[in-house]
Short mmCIF file of C-alpha atoms in Angstrom, two decimals:
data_model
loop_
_atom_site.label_atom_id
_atom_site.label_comp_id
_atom_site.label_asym_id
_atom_site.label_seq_id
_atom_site.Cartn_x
_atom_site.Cartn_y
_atom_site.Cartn_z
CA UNK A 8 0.00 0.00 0.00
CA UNK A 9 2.98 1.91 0.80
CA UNK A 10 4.76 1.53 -2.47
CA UNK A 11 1.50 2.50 -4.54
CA UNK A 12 1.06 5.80 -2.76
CA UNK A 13 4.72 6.55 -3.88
CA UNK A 14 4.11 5.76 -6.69
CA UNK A 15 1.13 8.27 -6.97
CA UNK A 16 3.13 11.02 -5.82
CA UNK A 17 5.46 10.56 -8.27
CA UNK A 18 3.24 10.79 -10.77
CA UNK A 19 2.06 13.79 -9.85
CA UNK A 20 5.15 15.36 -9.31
CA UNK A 21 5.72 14.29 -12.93
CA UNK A 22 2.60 15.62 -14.32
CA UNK A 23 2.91 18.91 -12.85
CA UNK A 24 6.61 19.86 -14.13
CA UNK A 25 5.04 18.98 -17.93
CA UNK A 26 2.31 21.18 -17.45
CA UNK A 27 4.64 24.11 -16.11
CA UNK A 28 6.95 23.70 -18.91
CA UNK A 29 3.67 23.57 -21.15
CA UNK A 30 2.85 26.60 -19.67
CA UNK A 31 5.65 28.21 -20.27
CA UNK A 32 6.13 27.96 -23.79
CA UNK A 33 2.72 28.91 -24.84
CA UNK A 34 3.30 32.17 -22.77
CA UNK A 35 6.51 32.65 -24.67
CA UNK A 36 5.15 32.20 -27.94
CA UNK A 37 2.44 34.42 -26.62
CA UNK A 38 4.90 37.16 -26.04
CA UNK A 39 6.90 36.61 -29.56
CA UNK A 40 3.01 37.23 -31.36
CA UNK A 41 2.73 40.69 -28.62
CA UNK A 42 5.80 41.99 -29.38
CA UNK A 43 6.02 41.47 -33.23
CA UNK A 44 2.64 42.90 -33.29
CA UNK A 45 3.94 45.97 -31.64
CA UNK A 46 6.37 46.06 -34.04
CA UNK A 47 4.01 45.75 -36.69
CA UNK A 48 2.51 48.90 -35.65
CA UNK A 49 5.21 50.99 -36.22
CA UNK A 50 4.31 53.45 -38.94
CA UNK A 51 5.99 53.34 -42.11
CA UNK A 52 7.82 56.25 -43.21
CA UNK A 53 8.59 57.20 -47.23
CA UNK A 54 11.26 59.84 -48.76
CA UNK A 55 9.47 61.62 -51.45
CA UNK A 56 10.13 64.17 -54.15
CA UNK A 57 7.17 66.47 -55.46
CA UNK A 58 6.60 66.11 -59.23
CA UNK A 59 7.15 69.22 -60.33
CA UNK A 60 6.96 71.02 -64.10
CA UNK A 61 10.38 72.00 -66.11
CA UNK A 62 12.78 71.34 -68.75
CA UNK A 63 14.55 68.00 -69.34
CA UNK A 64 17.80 68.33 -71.62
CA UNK A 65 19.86 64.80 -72.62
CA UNK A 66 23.22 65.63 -73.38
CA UNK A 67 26.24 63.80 -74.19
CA UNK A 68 29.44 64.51 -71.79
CA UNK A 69 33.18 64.45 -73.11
CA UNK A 70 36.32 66.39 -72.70
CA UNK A 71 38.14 67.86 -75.32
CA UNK A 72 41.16 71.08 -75.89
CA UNK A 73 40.90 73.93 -77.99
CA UNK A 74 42.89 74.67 -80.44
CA UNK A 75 43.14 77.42 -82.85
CA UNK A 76 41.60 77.30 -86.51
CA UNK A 77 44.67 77.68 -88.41
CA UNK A 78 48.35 77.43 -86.51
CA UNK A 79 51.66 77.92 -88.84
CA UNK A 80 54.82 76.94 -88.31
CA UNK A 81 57.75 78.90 -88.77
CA UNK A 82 60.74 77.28 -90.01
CA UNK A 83 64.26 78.38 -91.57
CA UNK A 84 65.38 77.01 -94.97
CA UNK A 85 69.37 77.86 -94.04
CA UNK A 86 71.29 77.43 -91.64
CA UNK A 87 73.20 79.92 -89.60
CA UNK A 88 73.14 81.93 -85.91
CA UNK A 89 69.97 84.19 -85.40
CA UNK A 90 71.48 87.34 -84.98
CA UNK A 91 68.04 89.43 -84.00
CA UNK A 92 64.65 88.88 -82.71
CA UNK A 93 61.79 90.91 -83.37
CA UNK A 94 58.85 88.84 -81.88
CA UNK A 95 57.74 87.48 -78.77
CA UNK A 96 55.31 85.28 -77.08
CA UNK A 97 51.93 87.17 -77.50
CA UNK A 98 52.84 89.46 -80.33
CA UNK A 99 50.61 90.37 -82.54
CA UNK A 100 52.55 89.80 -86.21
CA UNK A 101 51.21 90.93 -89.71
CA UNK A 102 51.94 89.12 -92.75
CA UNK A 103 55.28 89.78 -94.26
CA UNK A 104 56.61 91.39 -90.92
CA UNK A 105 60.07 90.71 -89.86
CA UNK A 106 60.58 88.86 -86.87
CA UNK A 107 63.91 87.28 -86.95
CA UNK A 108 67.20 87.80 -88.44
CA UNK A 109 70.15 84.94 -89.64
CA UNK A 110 73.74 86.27 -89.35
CA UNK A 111 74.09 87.11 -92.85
CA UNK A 112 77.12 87.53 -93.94
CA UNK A 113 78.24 84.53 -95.11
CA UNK A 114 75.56 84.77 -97.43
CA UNK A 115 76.91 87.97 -98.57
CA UNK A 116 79.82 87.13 -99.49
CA UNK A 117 78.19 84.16 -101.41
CA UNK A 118 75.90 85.99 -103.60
CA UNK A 119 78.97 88.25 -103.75
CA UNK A 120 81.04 85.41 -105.48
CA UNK A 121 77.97 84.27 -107.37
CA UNK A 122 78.23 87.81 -108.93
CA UNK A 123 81.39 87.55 -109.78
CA UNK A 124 81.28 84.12 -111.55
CA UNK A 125 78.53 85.44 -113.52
CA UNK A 126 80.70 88.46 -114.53
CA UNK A 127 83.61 86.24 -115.28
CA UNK A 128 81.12 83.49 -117.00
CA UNK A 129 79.79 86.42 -119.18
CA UNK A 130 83.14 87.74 -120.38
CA UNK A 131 84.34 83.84 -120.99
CA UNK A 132 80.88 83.97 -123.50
CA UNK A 133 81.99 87.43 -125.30
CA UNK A 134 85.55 85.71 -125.61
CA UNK A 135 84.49 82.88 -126.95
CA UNK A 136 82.01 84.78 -129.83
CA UNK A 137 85.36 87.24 -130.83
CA UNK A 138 86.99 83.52 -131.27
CA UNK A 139 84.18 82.01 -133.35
CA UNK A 140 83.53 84.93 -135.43
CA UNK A 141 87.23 85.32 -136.77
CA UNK A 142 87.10 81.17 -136.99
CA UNK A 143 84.20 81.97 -138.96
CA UNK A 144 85.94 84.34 -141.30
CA UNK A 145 89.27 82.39 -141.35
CA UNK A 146 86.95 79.01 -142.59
CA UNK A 147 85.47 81.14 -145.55
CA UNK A 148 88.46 82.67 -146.91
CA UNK A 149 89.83 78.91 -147.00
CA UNK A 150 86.88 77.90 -148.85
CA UNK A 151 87.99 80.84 -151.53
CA UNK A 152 91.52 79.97 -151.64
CA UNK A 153 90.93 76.53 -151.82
CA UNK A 154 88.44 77.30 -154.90
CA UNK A 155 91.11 79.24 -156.31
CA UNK A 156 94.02 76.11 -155.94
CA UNK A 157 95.70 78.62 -153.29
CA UNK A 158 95.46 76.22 -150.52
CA UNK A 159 95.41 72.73 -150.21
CA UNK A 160 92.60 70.85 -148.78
CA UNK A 161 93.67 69.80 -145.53
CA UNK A 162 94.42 73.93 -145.08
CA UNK A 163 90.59 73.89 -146.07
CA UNK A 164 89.32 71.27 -143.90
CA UNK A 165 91.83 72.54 -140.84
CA UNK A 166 90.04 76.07 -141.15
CA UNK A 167 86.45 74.93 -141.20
CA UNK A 168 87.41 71.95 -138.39
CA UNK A 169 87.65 75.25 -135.68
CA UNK A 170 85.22 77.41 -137.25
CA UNK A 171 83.41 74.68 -135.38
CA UNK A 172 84.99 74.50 -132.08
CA UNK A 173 85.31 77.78 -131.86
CA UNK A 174 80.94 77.53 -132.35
CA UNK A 175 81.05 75.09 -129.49
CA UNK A 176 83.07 76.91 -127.20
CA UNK A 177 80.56 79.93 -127.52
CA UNK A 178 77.65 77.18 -126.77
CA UNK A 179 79.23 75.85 -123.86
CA UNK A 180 80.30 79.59 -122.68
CA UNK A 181 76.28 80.04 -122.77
CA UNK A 182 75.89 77.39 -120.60
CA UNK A 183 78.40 78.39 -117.81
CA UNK A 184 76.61 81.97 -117.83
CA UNK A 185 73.51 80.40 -117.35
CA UNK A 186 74.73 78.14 -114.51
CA UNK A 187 76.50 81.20 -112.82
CA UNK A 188 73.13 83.20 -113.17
CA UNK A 189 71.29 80.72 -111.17
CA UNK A 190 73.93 80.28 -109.09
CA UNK A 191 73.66 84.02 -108.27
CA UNK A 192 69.54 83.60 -107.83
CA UNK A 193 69.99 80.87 -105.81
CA UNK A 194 72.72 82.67 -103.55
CA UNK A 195 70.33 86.00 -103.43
CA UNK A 196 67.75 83.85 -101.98
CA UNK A 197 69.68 82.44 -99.25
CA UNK A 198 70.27 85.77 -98.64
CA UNK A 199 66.68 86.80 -98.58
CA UNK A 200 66.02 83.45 -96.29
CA UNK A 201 68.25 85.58 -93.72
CA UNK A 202 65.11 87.55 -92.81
CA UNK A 203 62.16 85.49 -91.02
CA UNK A 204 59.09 86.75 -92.01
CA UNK A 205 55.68 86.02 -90.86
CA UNK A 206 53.46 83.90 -93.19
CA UNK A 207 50.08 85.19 -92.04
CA UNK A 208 48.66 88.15 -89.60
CA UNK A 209 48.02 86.43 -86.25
CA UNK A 210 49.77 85.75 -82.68
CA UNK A 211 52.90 84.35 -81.84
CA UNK A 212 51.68 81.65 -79.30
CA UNK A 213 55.42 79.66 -79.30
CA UNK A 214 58.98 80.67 -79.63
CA UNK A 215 61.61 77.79 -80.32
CA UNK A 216 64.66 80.28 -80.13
CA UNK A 217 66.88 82.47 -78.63
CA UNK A 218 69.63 85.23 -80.10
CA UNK A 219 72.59 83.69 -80.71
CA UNK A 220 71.63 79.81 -81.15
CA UNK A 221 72.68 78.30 -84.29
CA UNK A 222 69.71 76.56 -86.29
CA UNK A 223 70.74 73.45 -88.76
CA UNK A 224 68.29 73.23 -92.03
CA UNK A 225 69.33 69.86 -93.00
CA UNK A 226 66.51 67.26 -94.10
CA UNK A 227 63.43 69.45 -91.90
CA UNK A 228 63.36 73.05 -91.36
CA UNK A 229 63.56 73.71 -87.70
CA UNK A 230 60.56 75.77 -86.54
CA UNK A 231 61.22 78.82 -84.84
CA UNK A 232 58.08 79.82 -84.23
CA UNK A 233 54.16 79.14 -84.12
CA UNK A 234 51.66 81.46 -85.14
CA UNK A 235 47.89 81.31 -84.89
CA UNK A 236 45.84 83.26 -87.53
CA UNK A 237 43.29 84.39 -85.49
CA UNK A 238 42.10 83.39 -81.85
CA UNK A 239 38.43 85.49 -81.79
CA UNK A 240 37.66 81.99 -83.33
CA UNK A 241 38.72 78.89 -81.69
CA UNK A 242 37.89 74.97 -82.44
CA UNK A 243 37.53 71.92 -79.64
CA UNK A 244 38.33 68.71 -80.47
CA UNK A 245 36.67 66.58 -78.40
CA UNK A 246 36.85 62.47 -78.13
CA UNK A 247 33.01 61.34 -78.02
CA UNK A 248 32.80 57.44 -77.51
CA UNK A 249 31.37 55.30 -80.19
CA UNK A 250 28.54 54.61 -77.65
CA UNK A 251 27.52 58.37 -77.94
CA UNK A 252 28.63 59.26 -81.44
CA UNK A 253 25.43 57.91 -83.41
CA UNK A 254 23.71 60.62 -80.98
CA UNK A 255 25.51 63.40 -82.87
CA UNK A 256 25.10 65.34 -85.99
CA UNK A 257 26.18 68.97 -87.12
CA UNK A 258 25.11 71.69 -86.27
CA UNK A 259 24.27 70.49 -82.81
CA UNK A 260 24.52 73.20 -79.67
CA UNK A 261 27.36 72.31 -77.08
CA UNK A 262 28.20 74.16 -74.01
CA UNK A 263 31.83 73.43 -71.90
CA UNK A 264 33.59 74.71 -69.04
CA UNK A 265 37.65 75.58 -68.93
CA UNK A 266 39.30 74.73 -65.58
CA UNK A 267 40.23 78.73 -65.80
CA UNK A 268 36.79 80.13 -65.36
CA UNK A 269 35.18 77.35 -63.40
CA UNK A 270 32.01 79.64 -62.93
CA UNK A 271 31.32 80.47 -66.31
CA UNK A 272 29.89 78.21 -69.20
CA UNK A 273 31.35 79.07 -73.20
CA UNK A 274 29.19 78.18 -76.08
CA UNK A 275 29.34 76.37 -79.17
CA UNK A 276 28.29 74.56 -82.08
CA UNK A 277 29.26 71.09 -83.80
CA UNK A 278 30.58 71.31 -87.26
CA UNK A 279 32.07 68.58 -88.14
CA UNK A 280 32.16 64.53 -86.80
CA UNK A 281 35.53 62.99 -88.45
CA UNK A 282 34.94 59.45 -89.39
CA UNK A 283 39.26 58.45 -88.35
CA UNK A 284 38.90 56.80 -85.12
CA UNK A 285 40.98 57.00 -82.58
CA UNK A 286 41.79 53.88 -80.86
CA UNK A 287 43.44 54.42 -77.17
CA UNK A 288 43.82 51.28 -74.88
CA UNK A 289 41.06 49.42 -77.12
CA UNK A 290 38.55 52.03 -76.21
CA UNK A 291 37.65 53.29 -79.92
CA UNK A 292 36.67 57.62 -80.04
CA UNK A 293 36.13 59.86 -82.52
CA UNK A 294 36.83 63.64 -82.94
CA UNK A 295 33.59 66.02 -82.67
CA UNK A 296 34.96 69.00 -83.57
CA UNK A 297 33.12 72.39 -82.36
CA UNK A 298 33.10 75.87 -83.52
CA UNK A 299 33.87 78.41 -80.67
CA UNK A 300 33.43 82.07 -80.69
CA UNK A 301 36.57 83.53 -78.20
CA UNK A 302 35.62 87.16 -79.04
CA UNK A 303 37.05 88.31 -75.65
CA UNK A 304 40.02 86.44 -75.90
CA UNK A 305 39.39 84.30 -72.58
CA UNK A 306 40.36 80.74 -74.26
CA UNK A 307 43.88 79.49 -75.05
CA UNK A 308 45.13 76.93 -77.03
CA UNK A 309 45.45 73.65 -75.15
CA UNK A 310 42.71 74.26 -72.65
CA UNK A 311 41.41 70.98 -71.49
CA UNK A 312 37.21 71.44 -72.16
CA UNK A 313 34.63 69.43 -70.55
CA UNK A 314 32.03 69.53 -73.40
CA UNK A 315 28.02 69.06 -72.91
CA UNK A 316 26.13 68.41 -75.81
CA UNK A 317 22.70 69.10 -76.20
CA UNK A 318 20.66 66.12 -77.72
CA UNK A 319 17.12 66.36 -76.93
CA UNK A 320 15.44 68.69 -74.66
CA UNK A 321 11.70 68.93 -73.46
CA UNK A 322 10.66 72.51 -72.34
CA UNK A 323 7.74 72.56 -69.32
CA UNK A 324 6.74 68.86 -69.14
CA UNK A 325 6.11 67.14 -66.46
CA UNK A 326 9.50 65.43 -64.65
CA UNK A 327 10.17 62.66 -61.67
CA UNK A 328 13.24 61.70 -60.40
CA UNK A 329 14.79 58.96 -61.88
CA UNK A 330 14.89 57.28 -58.19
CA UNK A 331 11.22 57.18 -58.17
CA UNK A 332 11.00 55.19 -61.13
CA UNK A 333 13.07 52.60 -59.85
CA UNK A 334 11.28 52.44 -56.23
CA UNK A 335 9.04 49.59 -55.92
CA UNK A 336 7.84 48.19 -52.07
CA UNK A 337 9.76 45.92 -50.20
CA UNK A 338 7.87 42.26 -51.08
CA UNK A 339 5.21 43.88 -53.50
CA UNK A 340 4.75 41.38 -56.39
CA UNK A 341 2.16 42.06 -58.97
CA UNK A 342 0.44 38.63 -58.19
CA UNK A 343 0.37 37.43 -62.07
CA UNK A 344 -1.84 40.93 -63.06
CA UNK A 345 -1.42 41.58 -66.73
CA UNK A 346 -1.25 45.40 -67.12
CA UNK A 347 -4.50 46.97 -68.41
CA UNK A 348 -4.44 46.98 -72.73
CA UNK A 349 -4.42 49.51 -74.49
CA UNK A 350 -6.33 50.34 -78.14
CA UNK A 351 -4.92 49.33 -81.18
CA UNK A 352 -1.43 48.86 -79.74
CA UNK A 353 0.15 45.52 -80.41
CA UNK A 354 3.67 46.16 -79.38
CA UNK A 355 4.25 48.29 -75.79
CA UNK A 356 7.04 49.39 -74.44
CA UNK A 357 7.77 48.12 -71.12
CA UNK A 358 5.39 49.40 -68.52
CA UNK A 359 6.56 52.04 -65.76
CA UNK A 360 5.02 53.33 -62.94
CA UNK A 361 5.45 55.80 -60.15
CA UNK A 362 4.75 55.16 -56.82
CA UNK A 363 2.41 58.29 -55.10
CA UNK A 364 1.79 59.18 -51.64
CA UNK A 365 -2.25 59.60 -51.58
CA UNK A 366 -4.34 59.99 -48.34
CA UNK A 367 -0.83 58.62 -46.41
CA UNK A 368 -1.67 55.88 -48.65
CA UNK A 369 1.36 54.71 -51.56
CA UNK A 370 -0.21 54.24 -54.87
CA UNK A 371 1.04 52.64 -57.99
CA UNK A 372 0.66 55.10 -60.89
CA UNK A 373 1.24 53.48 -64.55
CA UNK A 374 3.28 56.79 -66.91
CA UNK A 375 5.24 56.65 -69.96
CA UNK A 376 8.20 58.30 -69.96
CA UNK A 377 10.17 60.39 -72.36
CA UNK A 378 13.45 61.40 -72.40
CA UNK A 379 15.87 61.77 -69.27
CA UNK A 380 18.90 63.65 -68.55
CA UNK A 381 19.99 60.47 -66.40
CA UNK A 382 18.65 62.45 -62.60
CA UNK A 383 15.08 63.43 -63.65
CA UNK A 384 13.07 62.01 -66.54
CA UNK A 385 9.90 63.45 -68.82
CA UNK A 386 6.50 61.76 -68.02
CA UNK A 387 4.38 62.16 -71.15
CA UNK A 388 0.97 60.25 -69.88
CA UNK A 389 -0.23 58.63 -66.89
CA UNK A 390 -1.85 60.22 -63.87
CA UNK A 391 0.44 62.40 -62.34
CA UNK A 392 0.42 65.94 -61.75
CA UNK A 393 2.53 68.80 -60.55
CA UNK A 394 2.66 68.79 -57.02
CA UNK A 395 2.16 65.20 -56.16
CA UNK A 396 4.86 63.18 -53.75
CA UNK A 397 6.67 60.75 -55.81
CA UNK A 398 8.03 57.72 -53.62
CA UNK A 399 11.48 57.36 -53.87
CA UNK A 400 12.82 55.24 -50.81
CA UNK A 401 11.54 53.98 -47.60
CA UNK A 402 13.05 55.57 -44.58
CA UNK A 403 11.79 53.63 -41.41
CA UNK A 404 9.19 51.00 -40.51
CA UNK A 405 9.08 49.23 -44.21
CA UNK A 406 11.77 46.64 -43.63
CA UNK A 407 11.50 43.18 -45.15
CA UNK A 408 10.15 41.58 -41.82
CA UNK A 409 7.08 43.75 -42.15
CA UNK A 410 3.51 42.00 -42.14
CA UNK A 411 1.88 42.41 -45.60
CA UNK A 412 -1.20 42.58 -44.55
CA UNK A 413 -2.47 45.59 -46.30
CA UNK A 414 -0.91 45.58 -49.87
CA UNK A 415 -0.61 49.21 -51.41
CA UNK A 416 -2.95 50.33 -54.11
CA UNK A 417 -2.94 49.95 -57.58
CA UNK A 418 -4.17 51.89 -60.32
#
């Protein structure tokens, strides 16, 4: 009797420790359901951006330098020491102005011996004509005496055989005056090479020399300086990807910036897309080059330019942020709904839609779009007006854990 009243108690005991441990996970799980609840309850909180009316410009971004229309090179065609300068940096040159001097008188004295020869090679010709003309004379009178049985032949044929030379020696003392004449012309224009003139009215933007250095006109001229005709008009060459460059075409408006006047924008318009690329690193380019008006002479050659050009623009539309285009709820999932069709339109592009704070309520709002200047982007239909609150993120309350149970509107 003893041992089954133990065994009773035990029992008990038993029983009682599973129903407190019972208890006590149902009152845990019961806590877990309160508190995610309470969580539940926390309001969710949206970042928004109003829609709002404006313009909506797509441009193309590059960098380029300017560089004047037309730059010429000064060379030398002798050789010799510059003996004067008469132009700078920055000086303003007109054509045919002298601006540097060759020590010249080495040249001198060449055309002065070129003279000379031709003096010498002149006197040689008159020589040699006094020669042929009494050869001349000396062959007739042989032909007379020989008529006559005076002479004998070979006196004859003697006479007439230097007549001739005498006729050849005049020929070839033609020839040596013309070779000392050009000698002369050529020797005069060495001479004349002595002065450096400018080519063409503009500005000395470089200067390769200094008094007293020797320049060597071998195979190249060396250049001495570099002129640019005129820098009221300047040209950018800029290196547009191959991505952008089916974008372009003449005539097309383009606005840049110069690290010198970081405030102010410069103007311009495309004239010409060259069809050589230019292949750096495997990354193919080609050169957009752009008319510049540099009336006030702000812009130097060489400036680096970062270049916008003006594509497509939209004046007053309707614009969202591109953000709120890409927002979309945390877990929303369009459940299999086919989008609503519209009239005689077999192919669509692929539907967008804005997400709009209504009544503290987030509403999907189907739009098309137009273009976009990659931060805001044209809305062209749909039901969206100036003023409304675009979604664009989710700042509190929306994480992923968040019960679902009331799914945001649809339009």
């Amino acid at each position: 009797m003893n041992d089954g009243l133990a065994l009773d108690r035990g029992s008990f005991w038993r029983s009682s420790w599973f129903r407190l441990i019972a208890f006590g996970v149902v009152a845990a799980a019961i806590l877990t359901y309160c508190v995610a609840r309470g969580r539940s309850a926390e309001p969710v909180s949206y970042r928004t951006s109003e829609v709002e009316r404006g313009d909506v410009v797509a441009r193309v971004s590059a960098t380029g330098s300017l560089a004047a229309l037309v730059t010429v090179e000064v060379g030398s065609q002798i050789s010799g020491r510059i003996q004067s300068l008469f132009a700078d940096f920055n000086s303003t040159v007109k054509k045919g102005q002298l601006i540097a001097k060759i020590e010249p008188s080495l040249y001198v004295a060449a055309s002065q011996q070129a003279r000379a020869n031709l003096l010498a090679a002149r006197a040689s010709l008159e020589r040699a004509e006094v020669q042929a003309a009494d050869a001349q004379r000396q062959a007739s009178r042989a032909r007379q005496l020989f008529e006559q049985k005076l002479v004998s032949e070979n006196d004859r044929d003697a006479a007439v055989t230097n007549a001739r030379a005498t006729a050849a020696s005049v020929s070839q003392a033609k020839a040596e005056v013309e070779r000392a004449r050009s000698a002369l012309s050529q020797a005069d224009t060495n001479l004349q090479y002595t002065d450096i003139l400018a080519p063409t009215d503009g500005i000395v933007i470089s200067r390769a020399v200094n008094v007293g250095q020797t320049v060597a006109a071998s195979l190249q001229a060396p250049v001495l300086f570099t002129i640019a005709q005129d820098l009221r008009a300047m040209e950018v060459h800029t290196n547009v990807a191959e991505s952008d460059i089916g974008r372009l075409a003449a005539g097309m408006p383009v606005q840049f910036t110069v690290d010198a006047y970081p405030g102010q924008q410069f103007r311009g318009k495309i004239r010409e897309i060259r069809n050589a690329p230019q292949v750096v690193q495997n990354v193919v380019t080609y050169d957009a080059v752009i008319d510049v008006d540099n009336a006030e002479l702000k812009l130097k050659p060489g400036m680096t330019a970062s270049v916008s050009i003006t594509i497509e623009r939209a004046d007053n539309v309707l614009r969202v942020p591109n953000a709120a285009l890409r927002f979309q709820p945390p877990g929303f999932d369009m459940g299999g709904a086919k989008p609503a069709r519209v009239p005689n339109e077999r192919k669509r592009k692929p539907e967008r839609a804005v997400w709009v704070l209504r009544g503290k309520e987030p509403v999907r709002v189907p739009v098309e779009t137009g273009i976009s200047d990659g931060t805001l982007t044209e809305i062209t239909a749909g039901d969206l007006k100036a003023g409304d609150a675009a979604i664009t993120a989710i700042t509190s309350g929306g994480g992923d854990d968040a019960p679902r149970s009331r799914m945001p509107r649809i339009l």
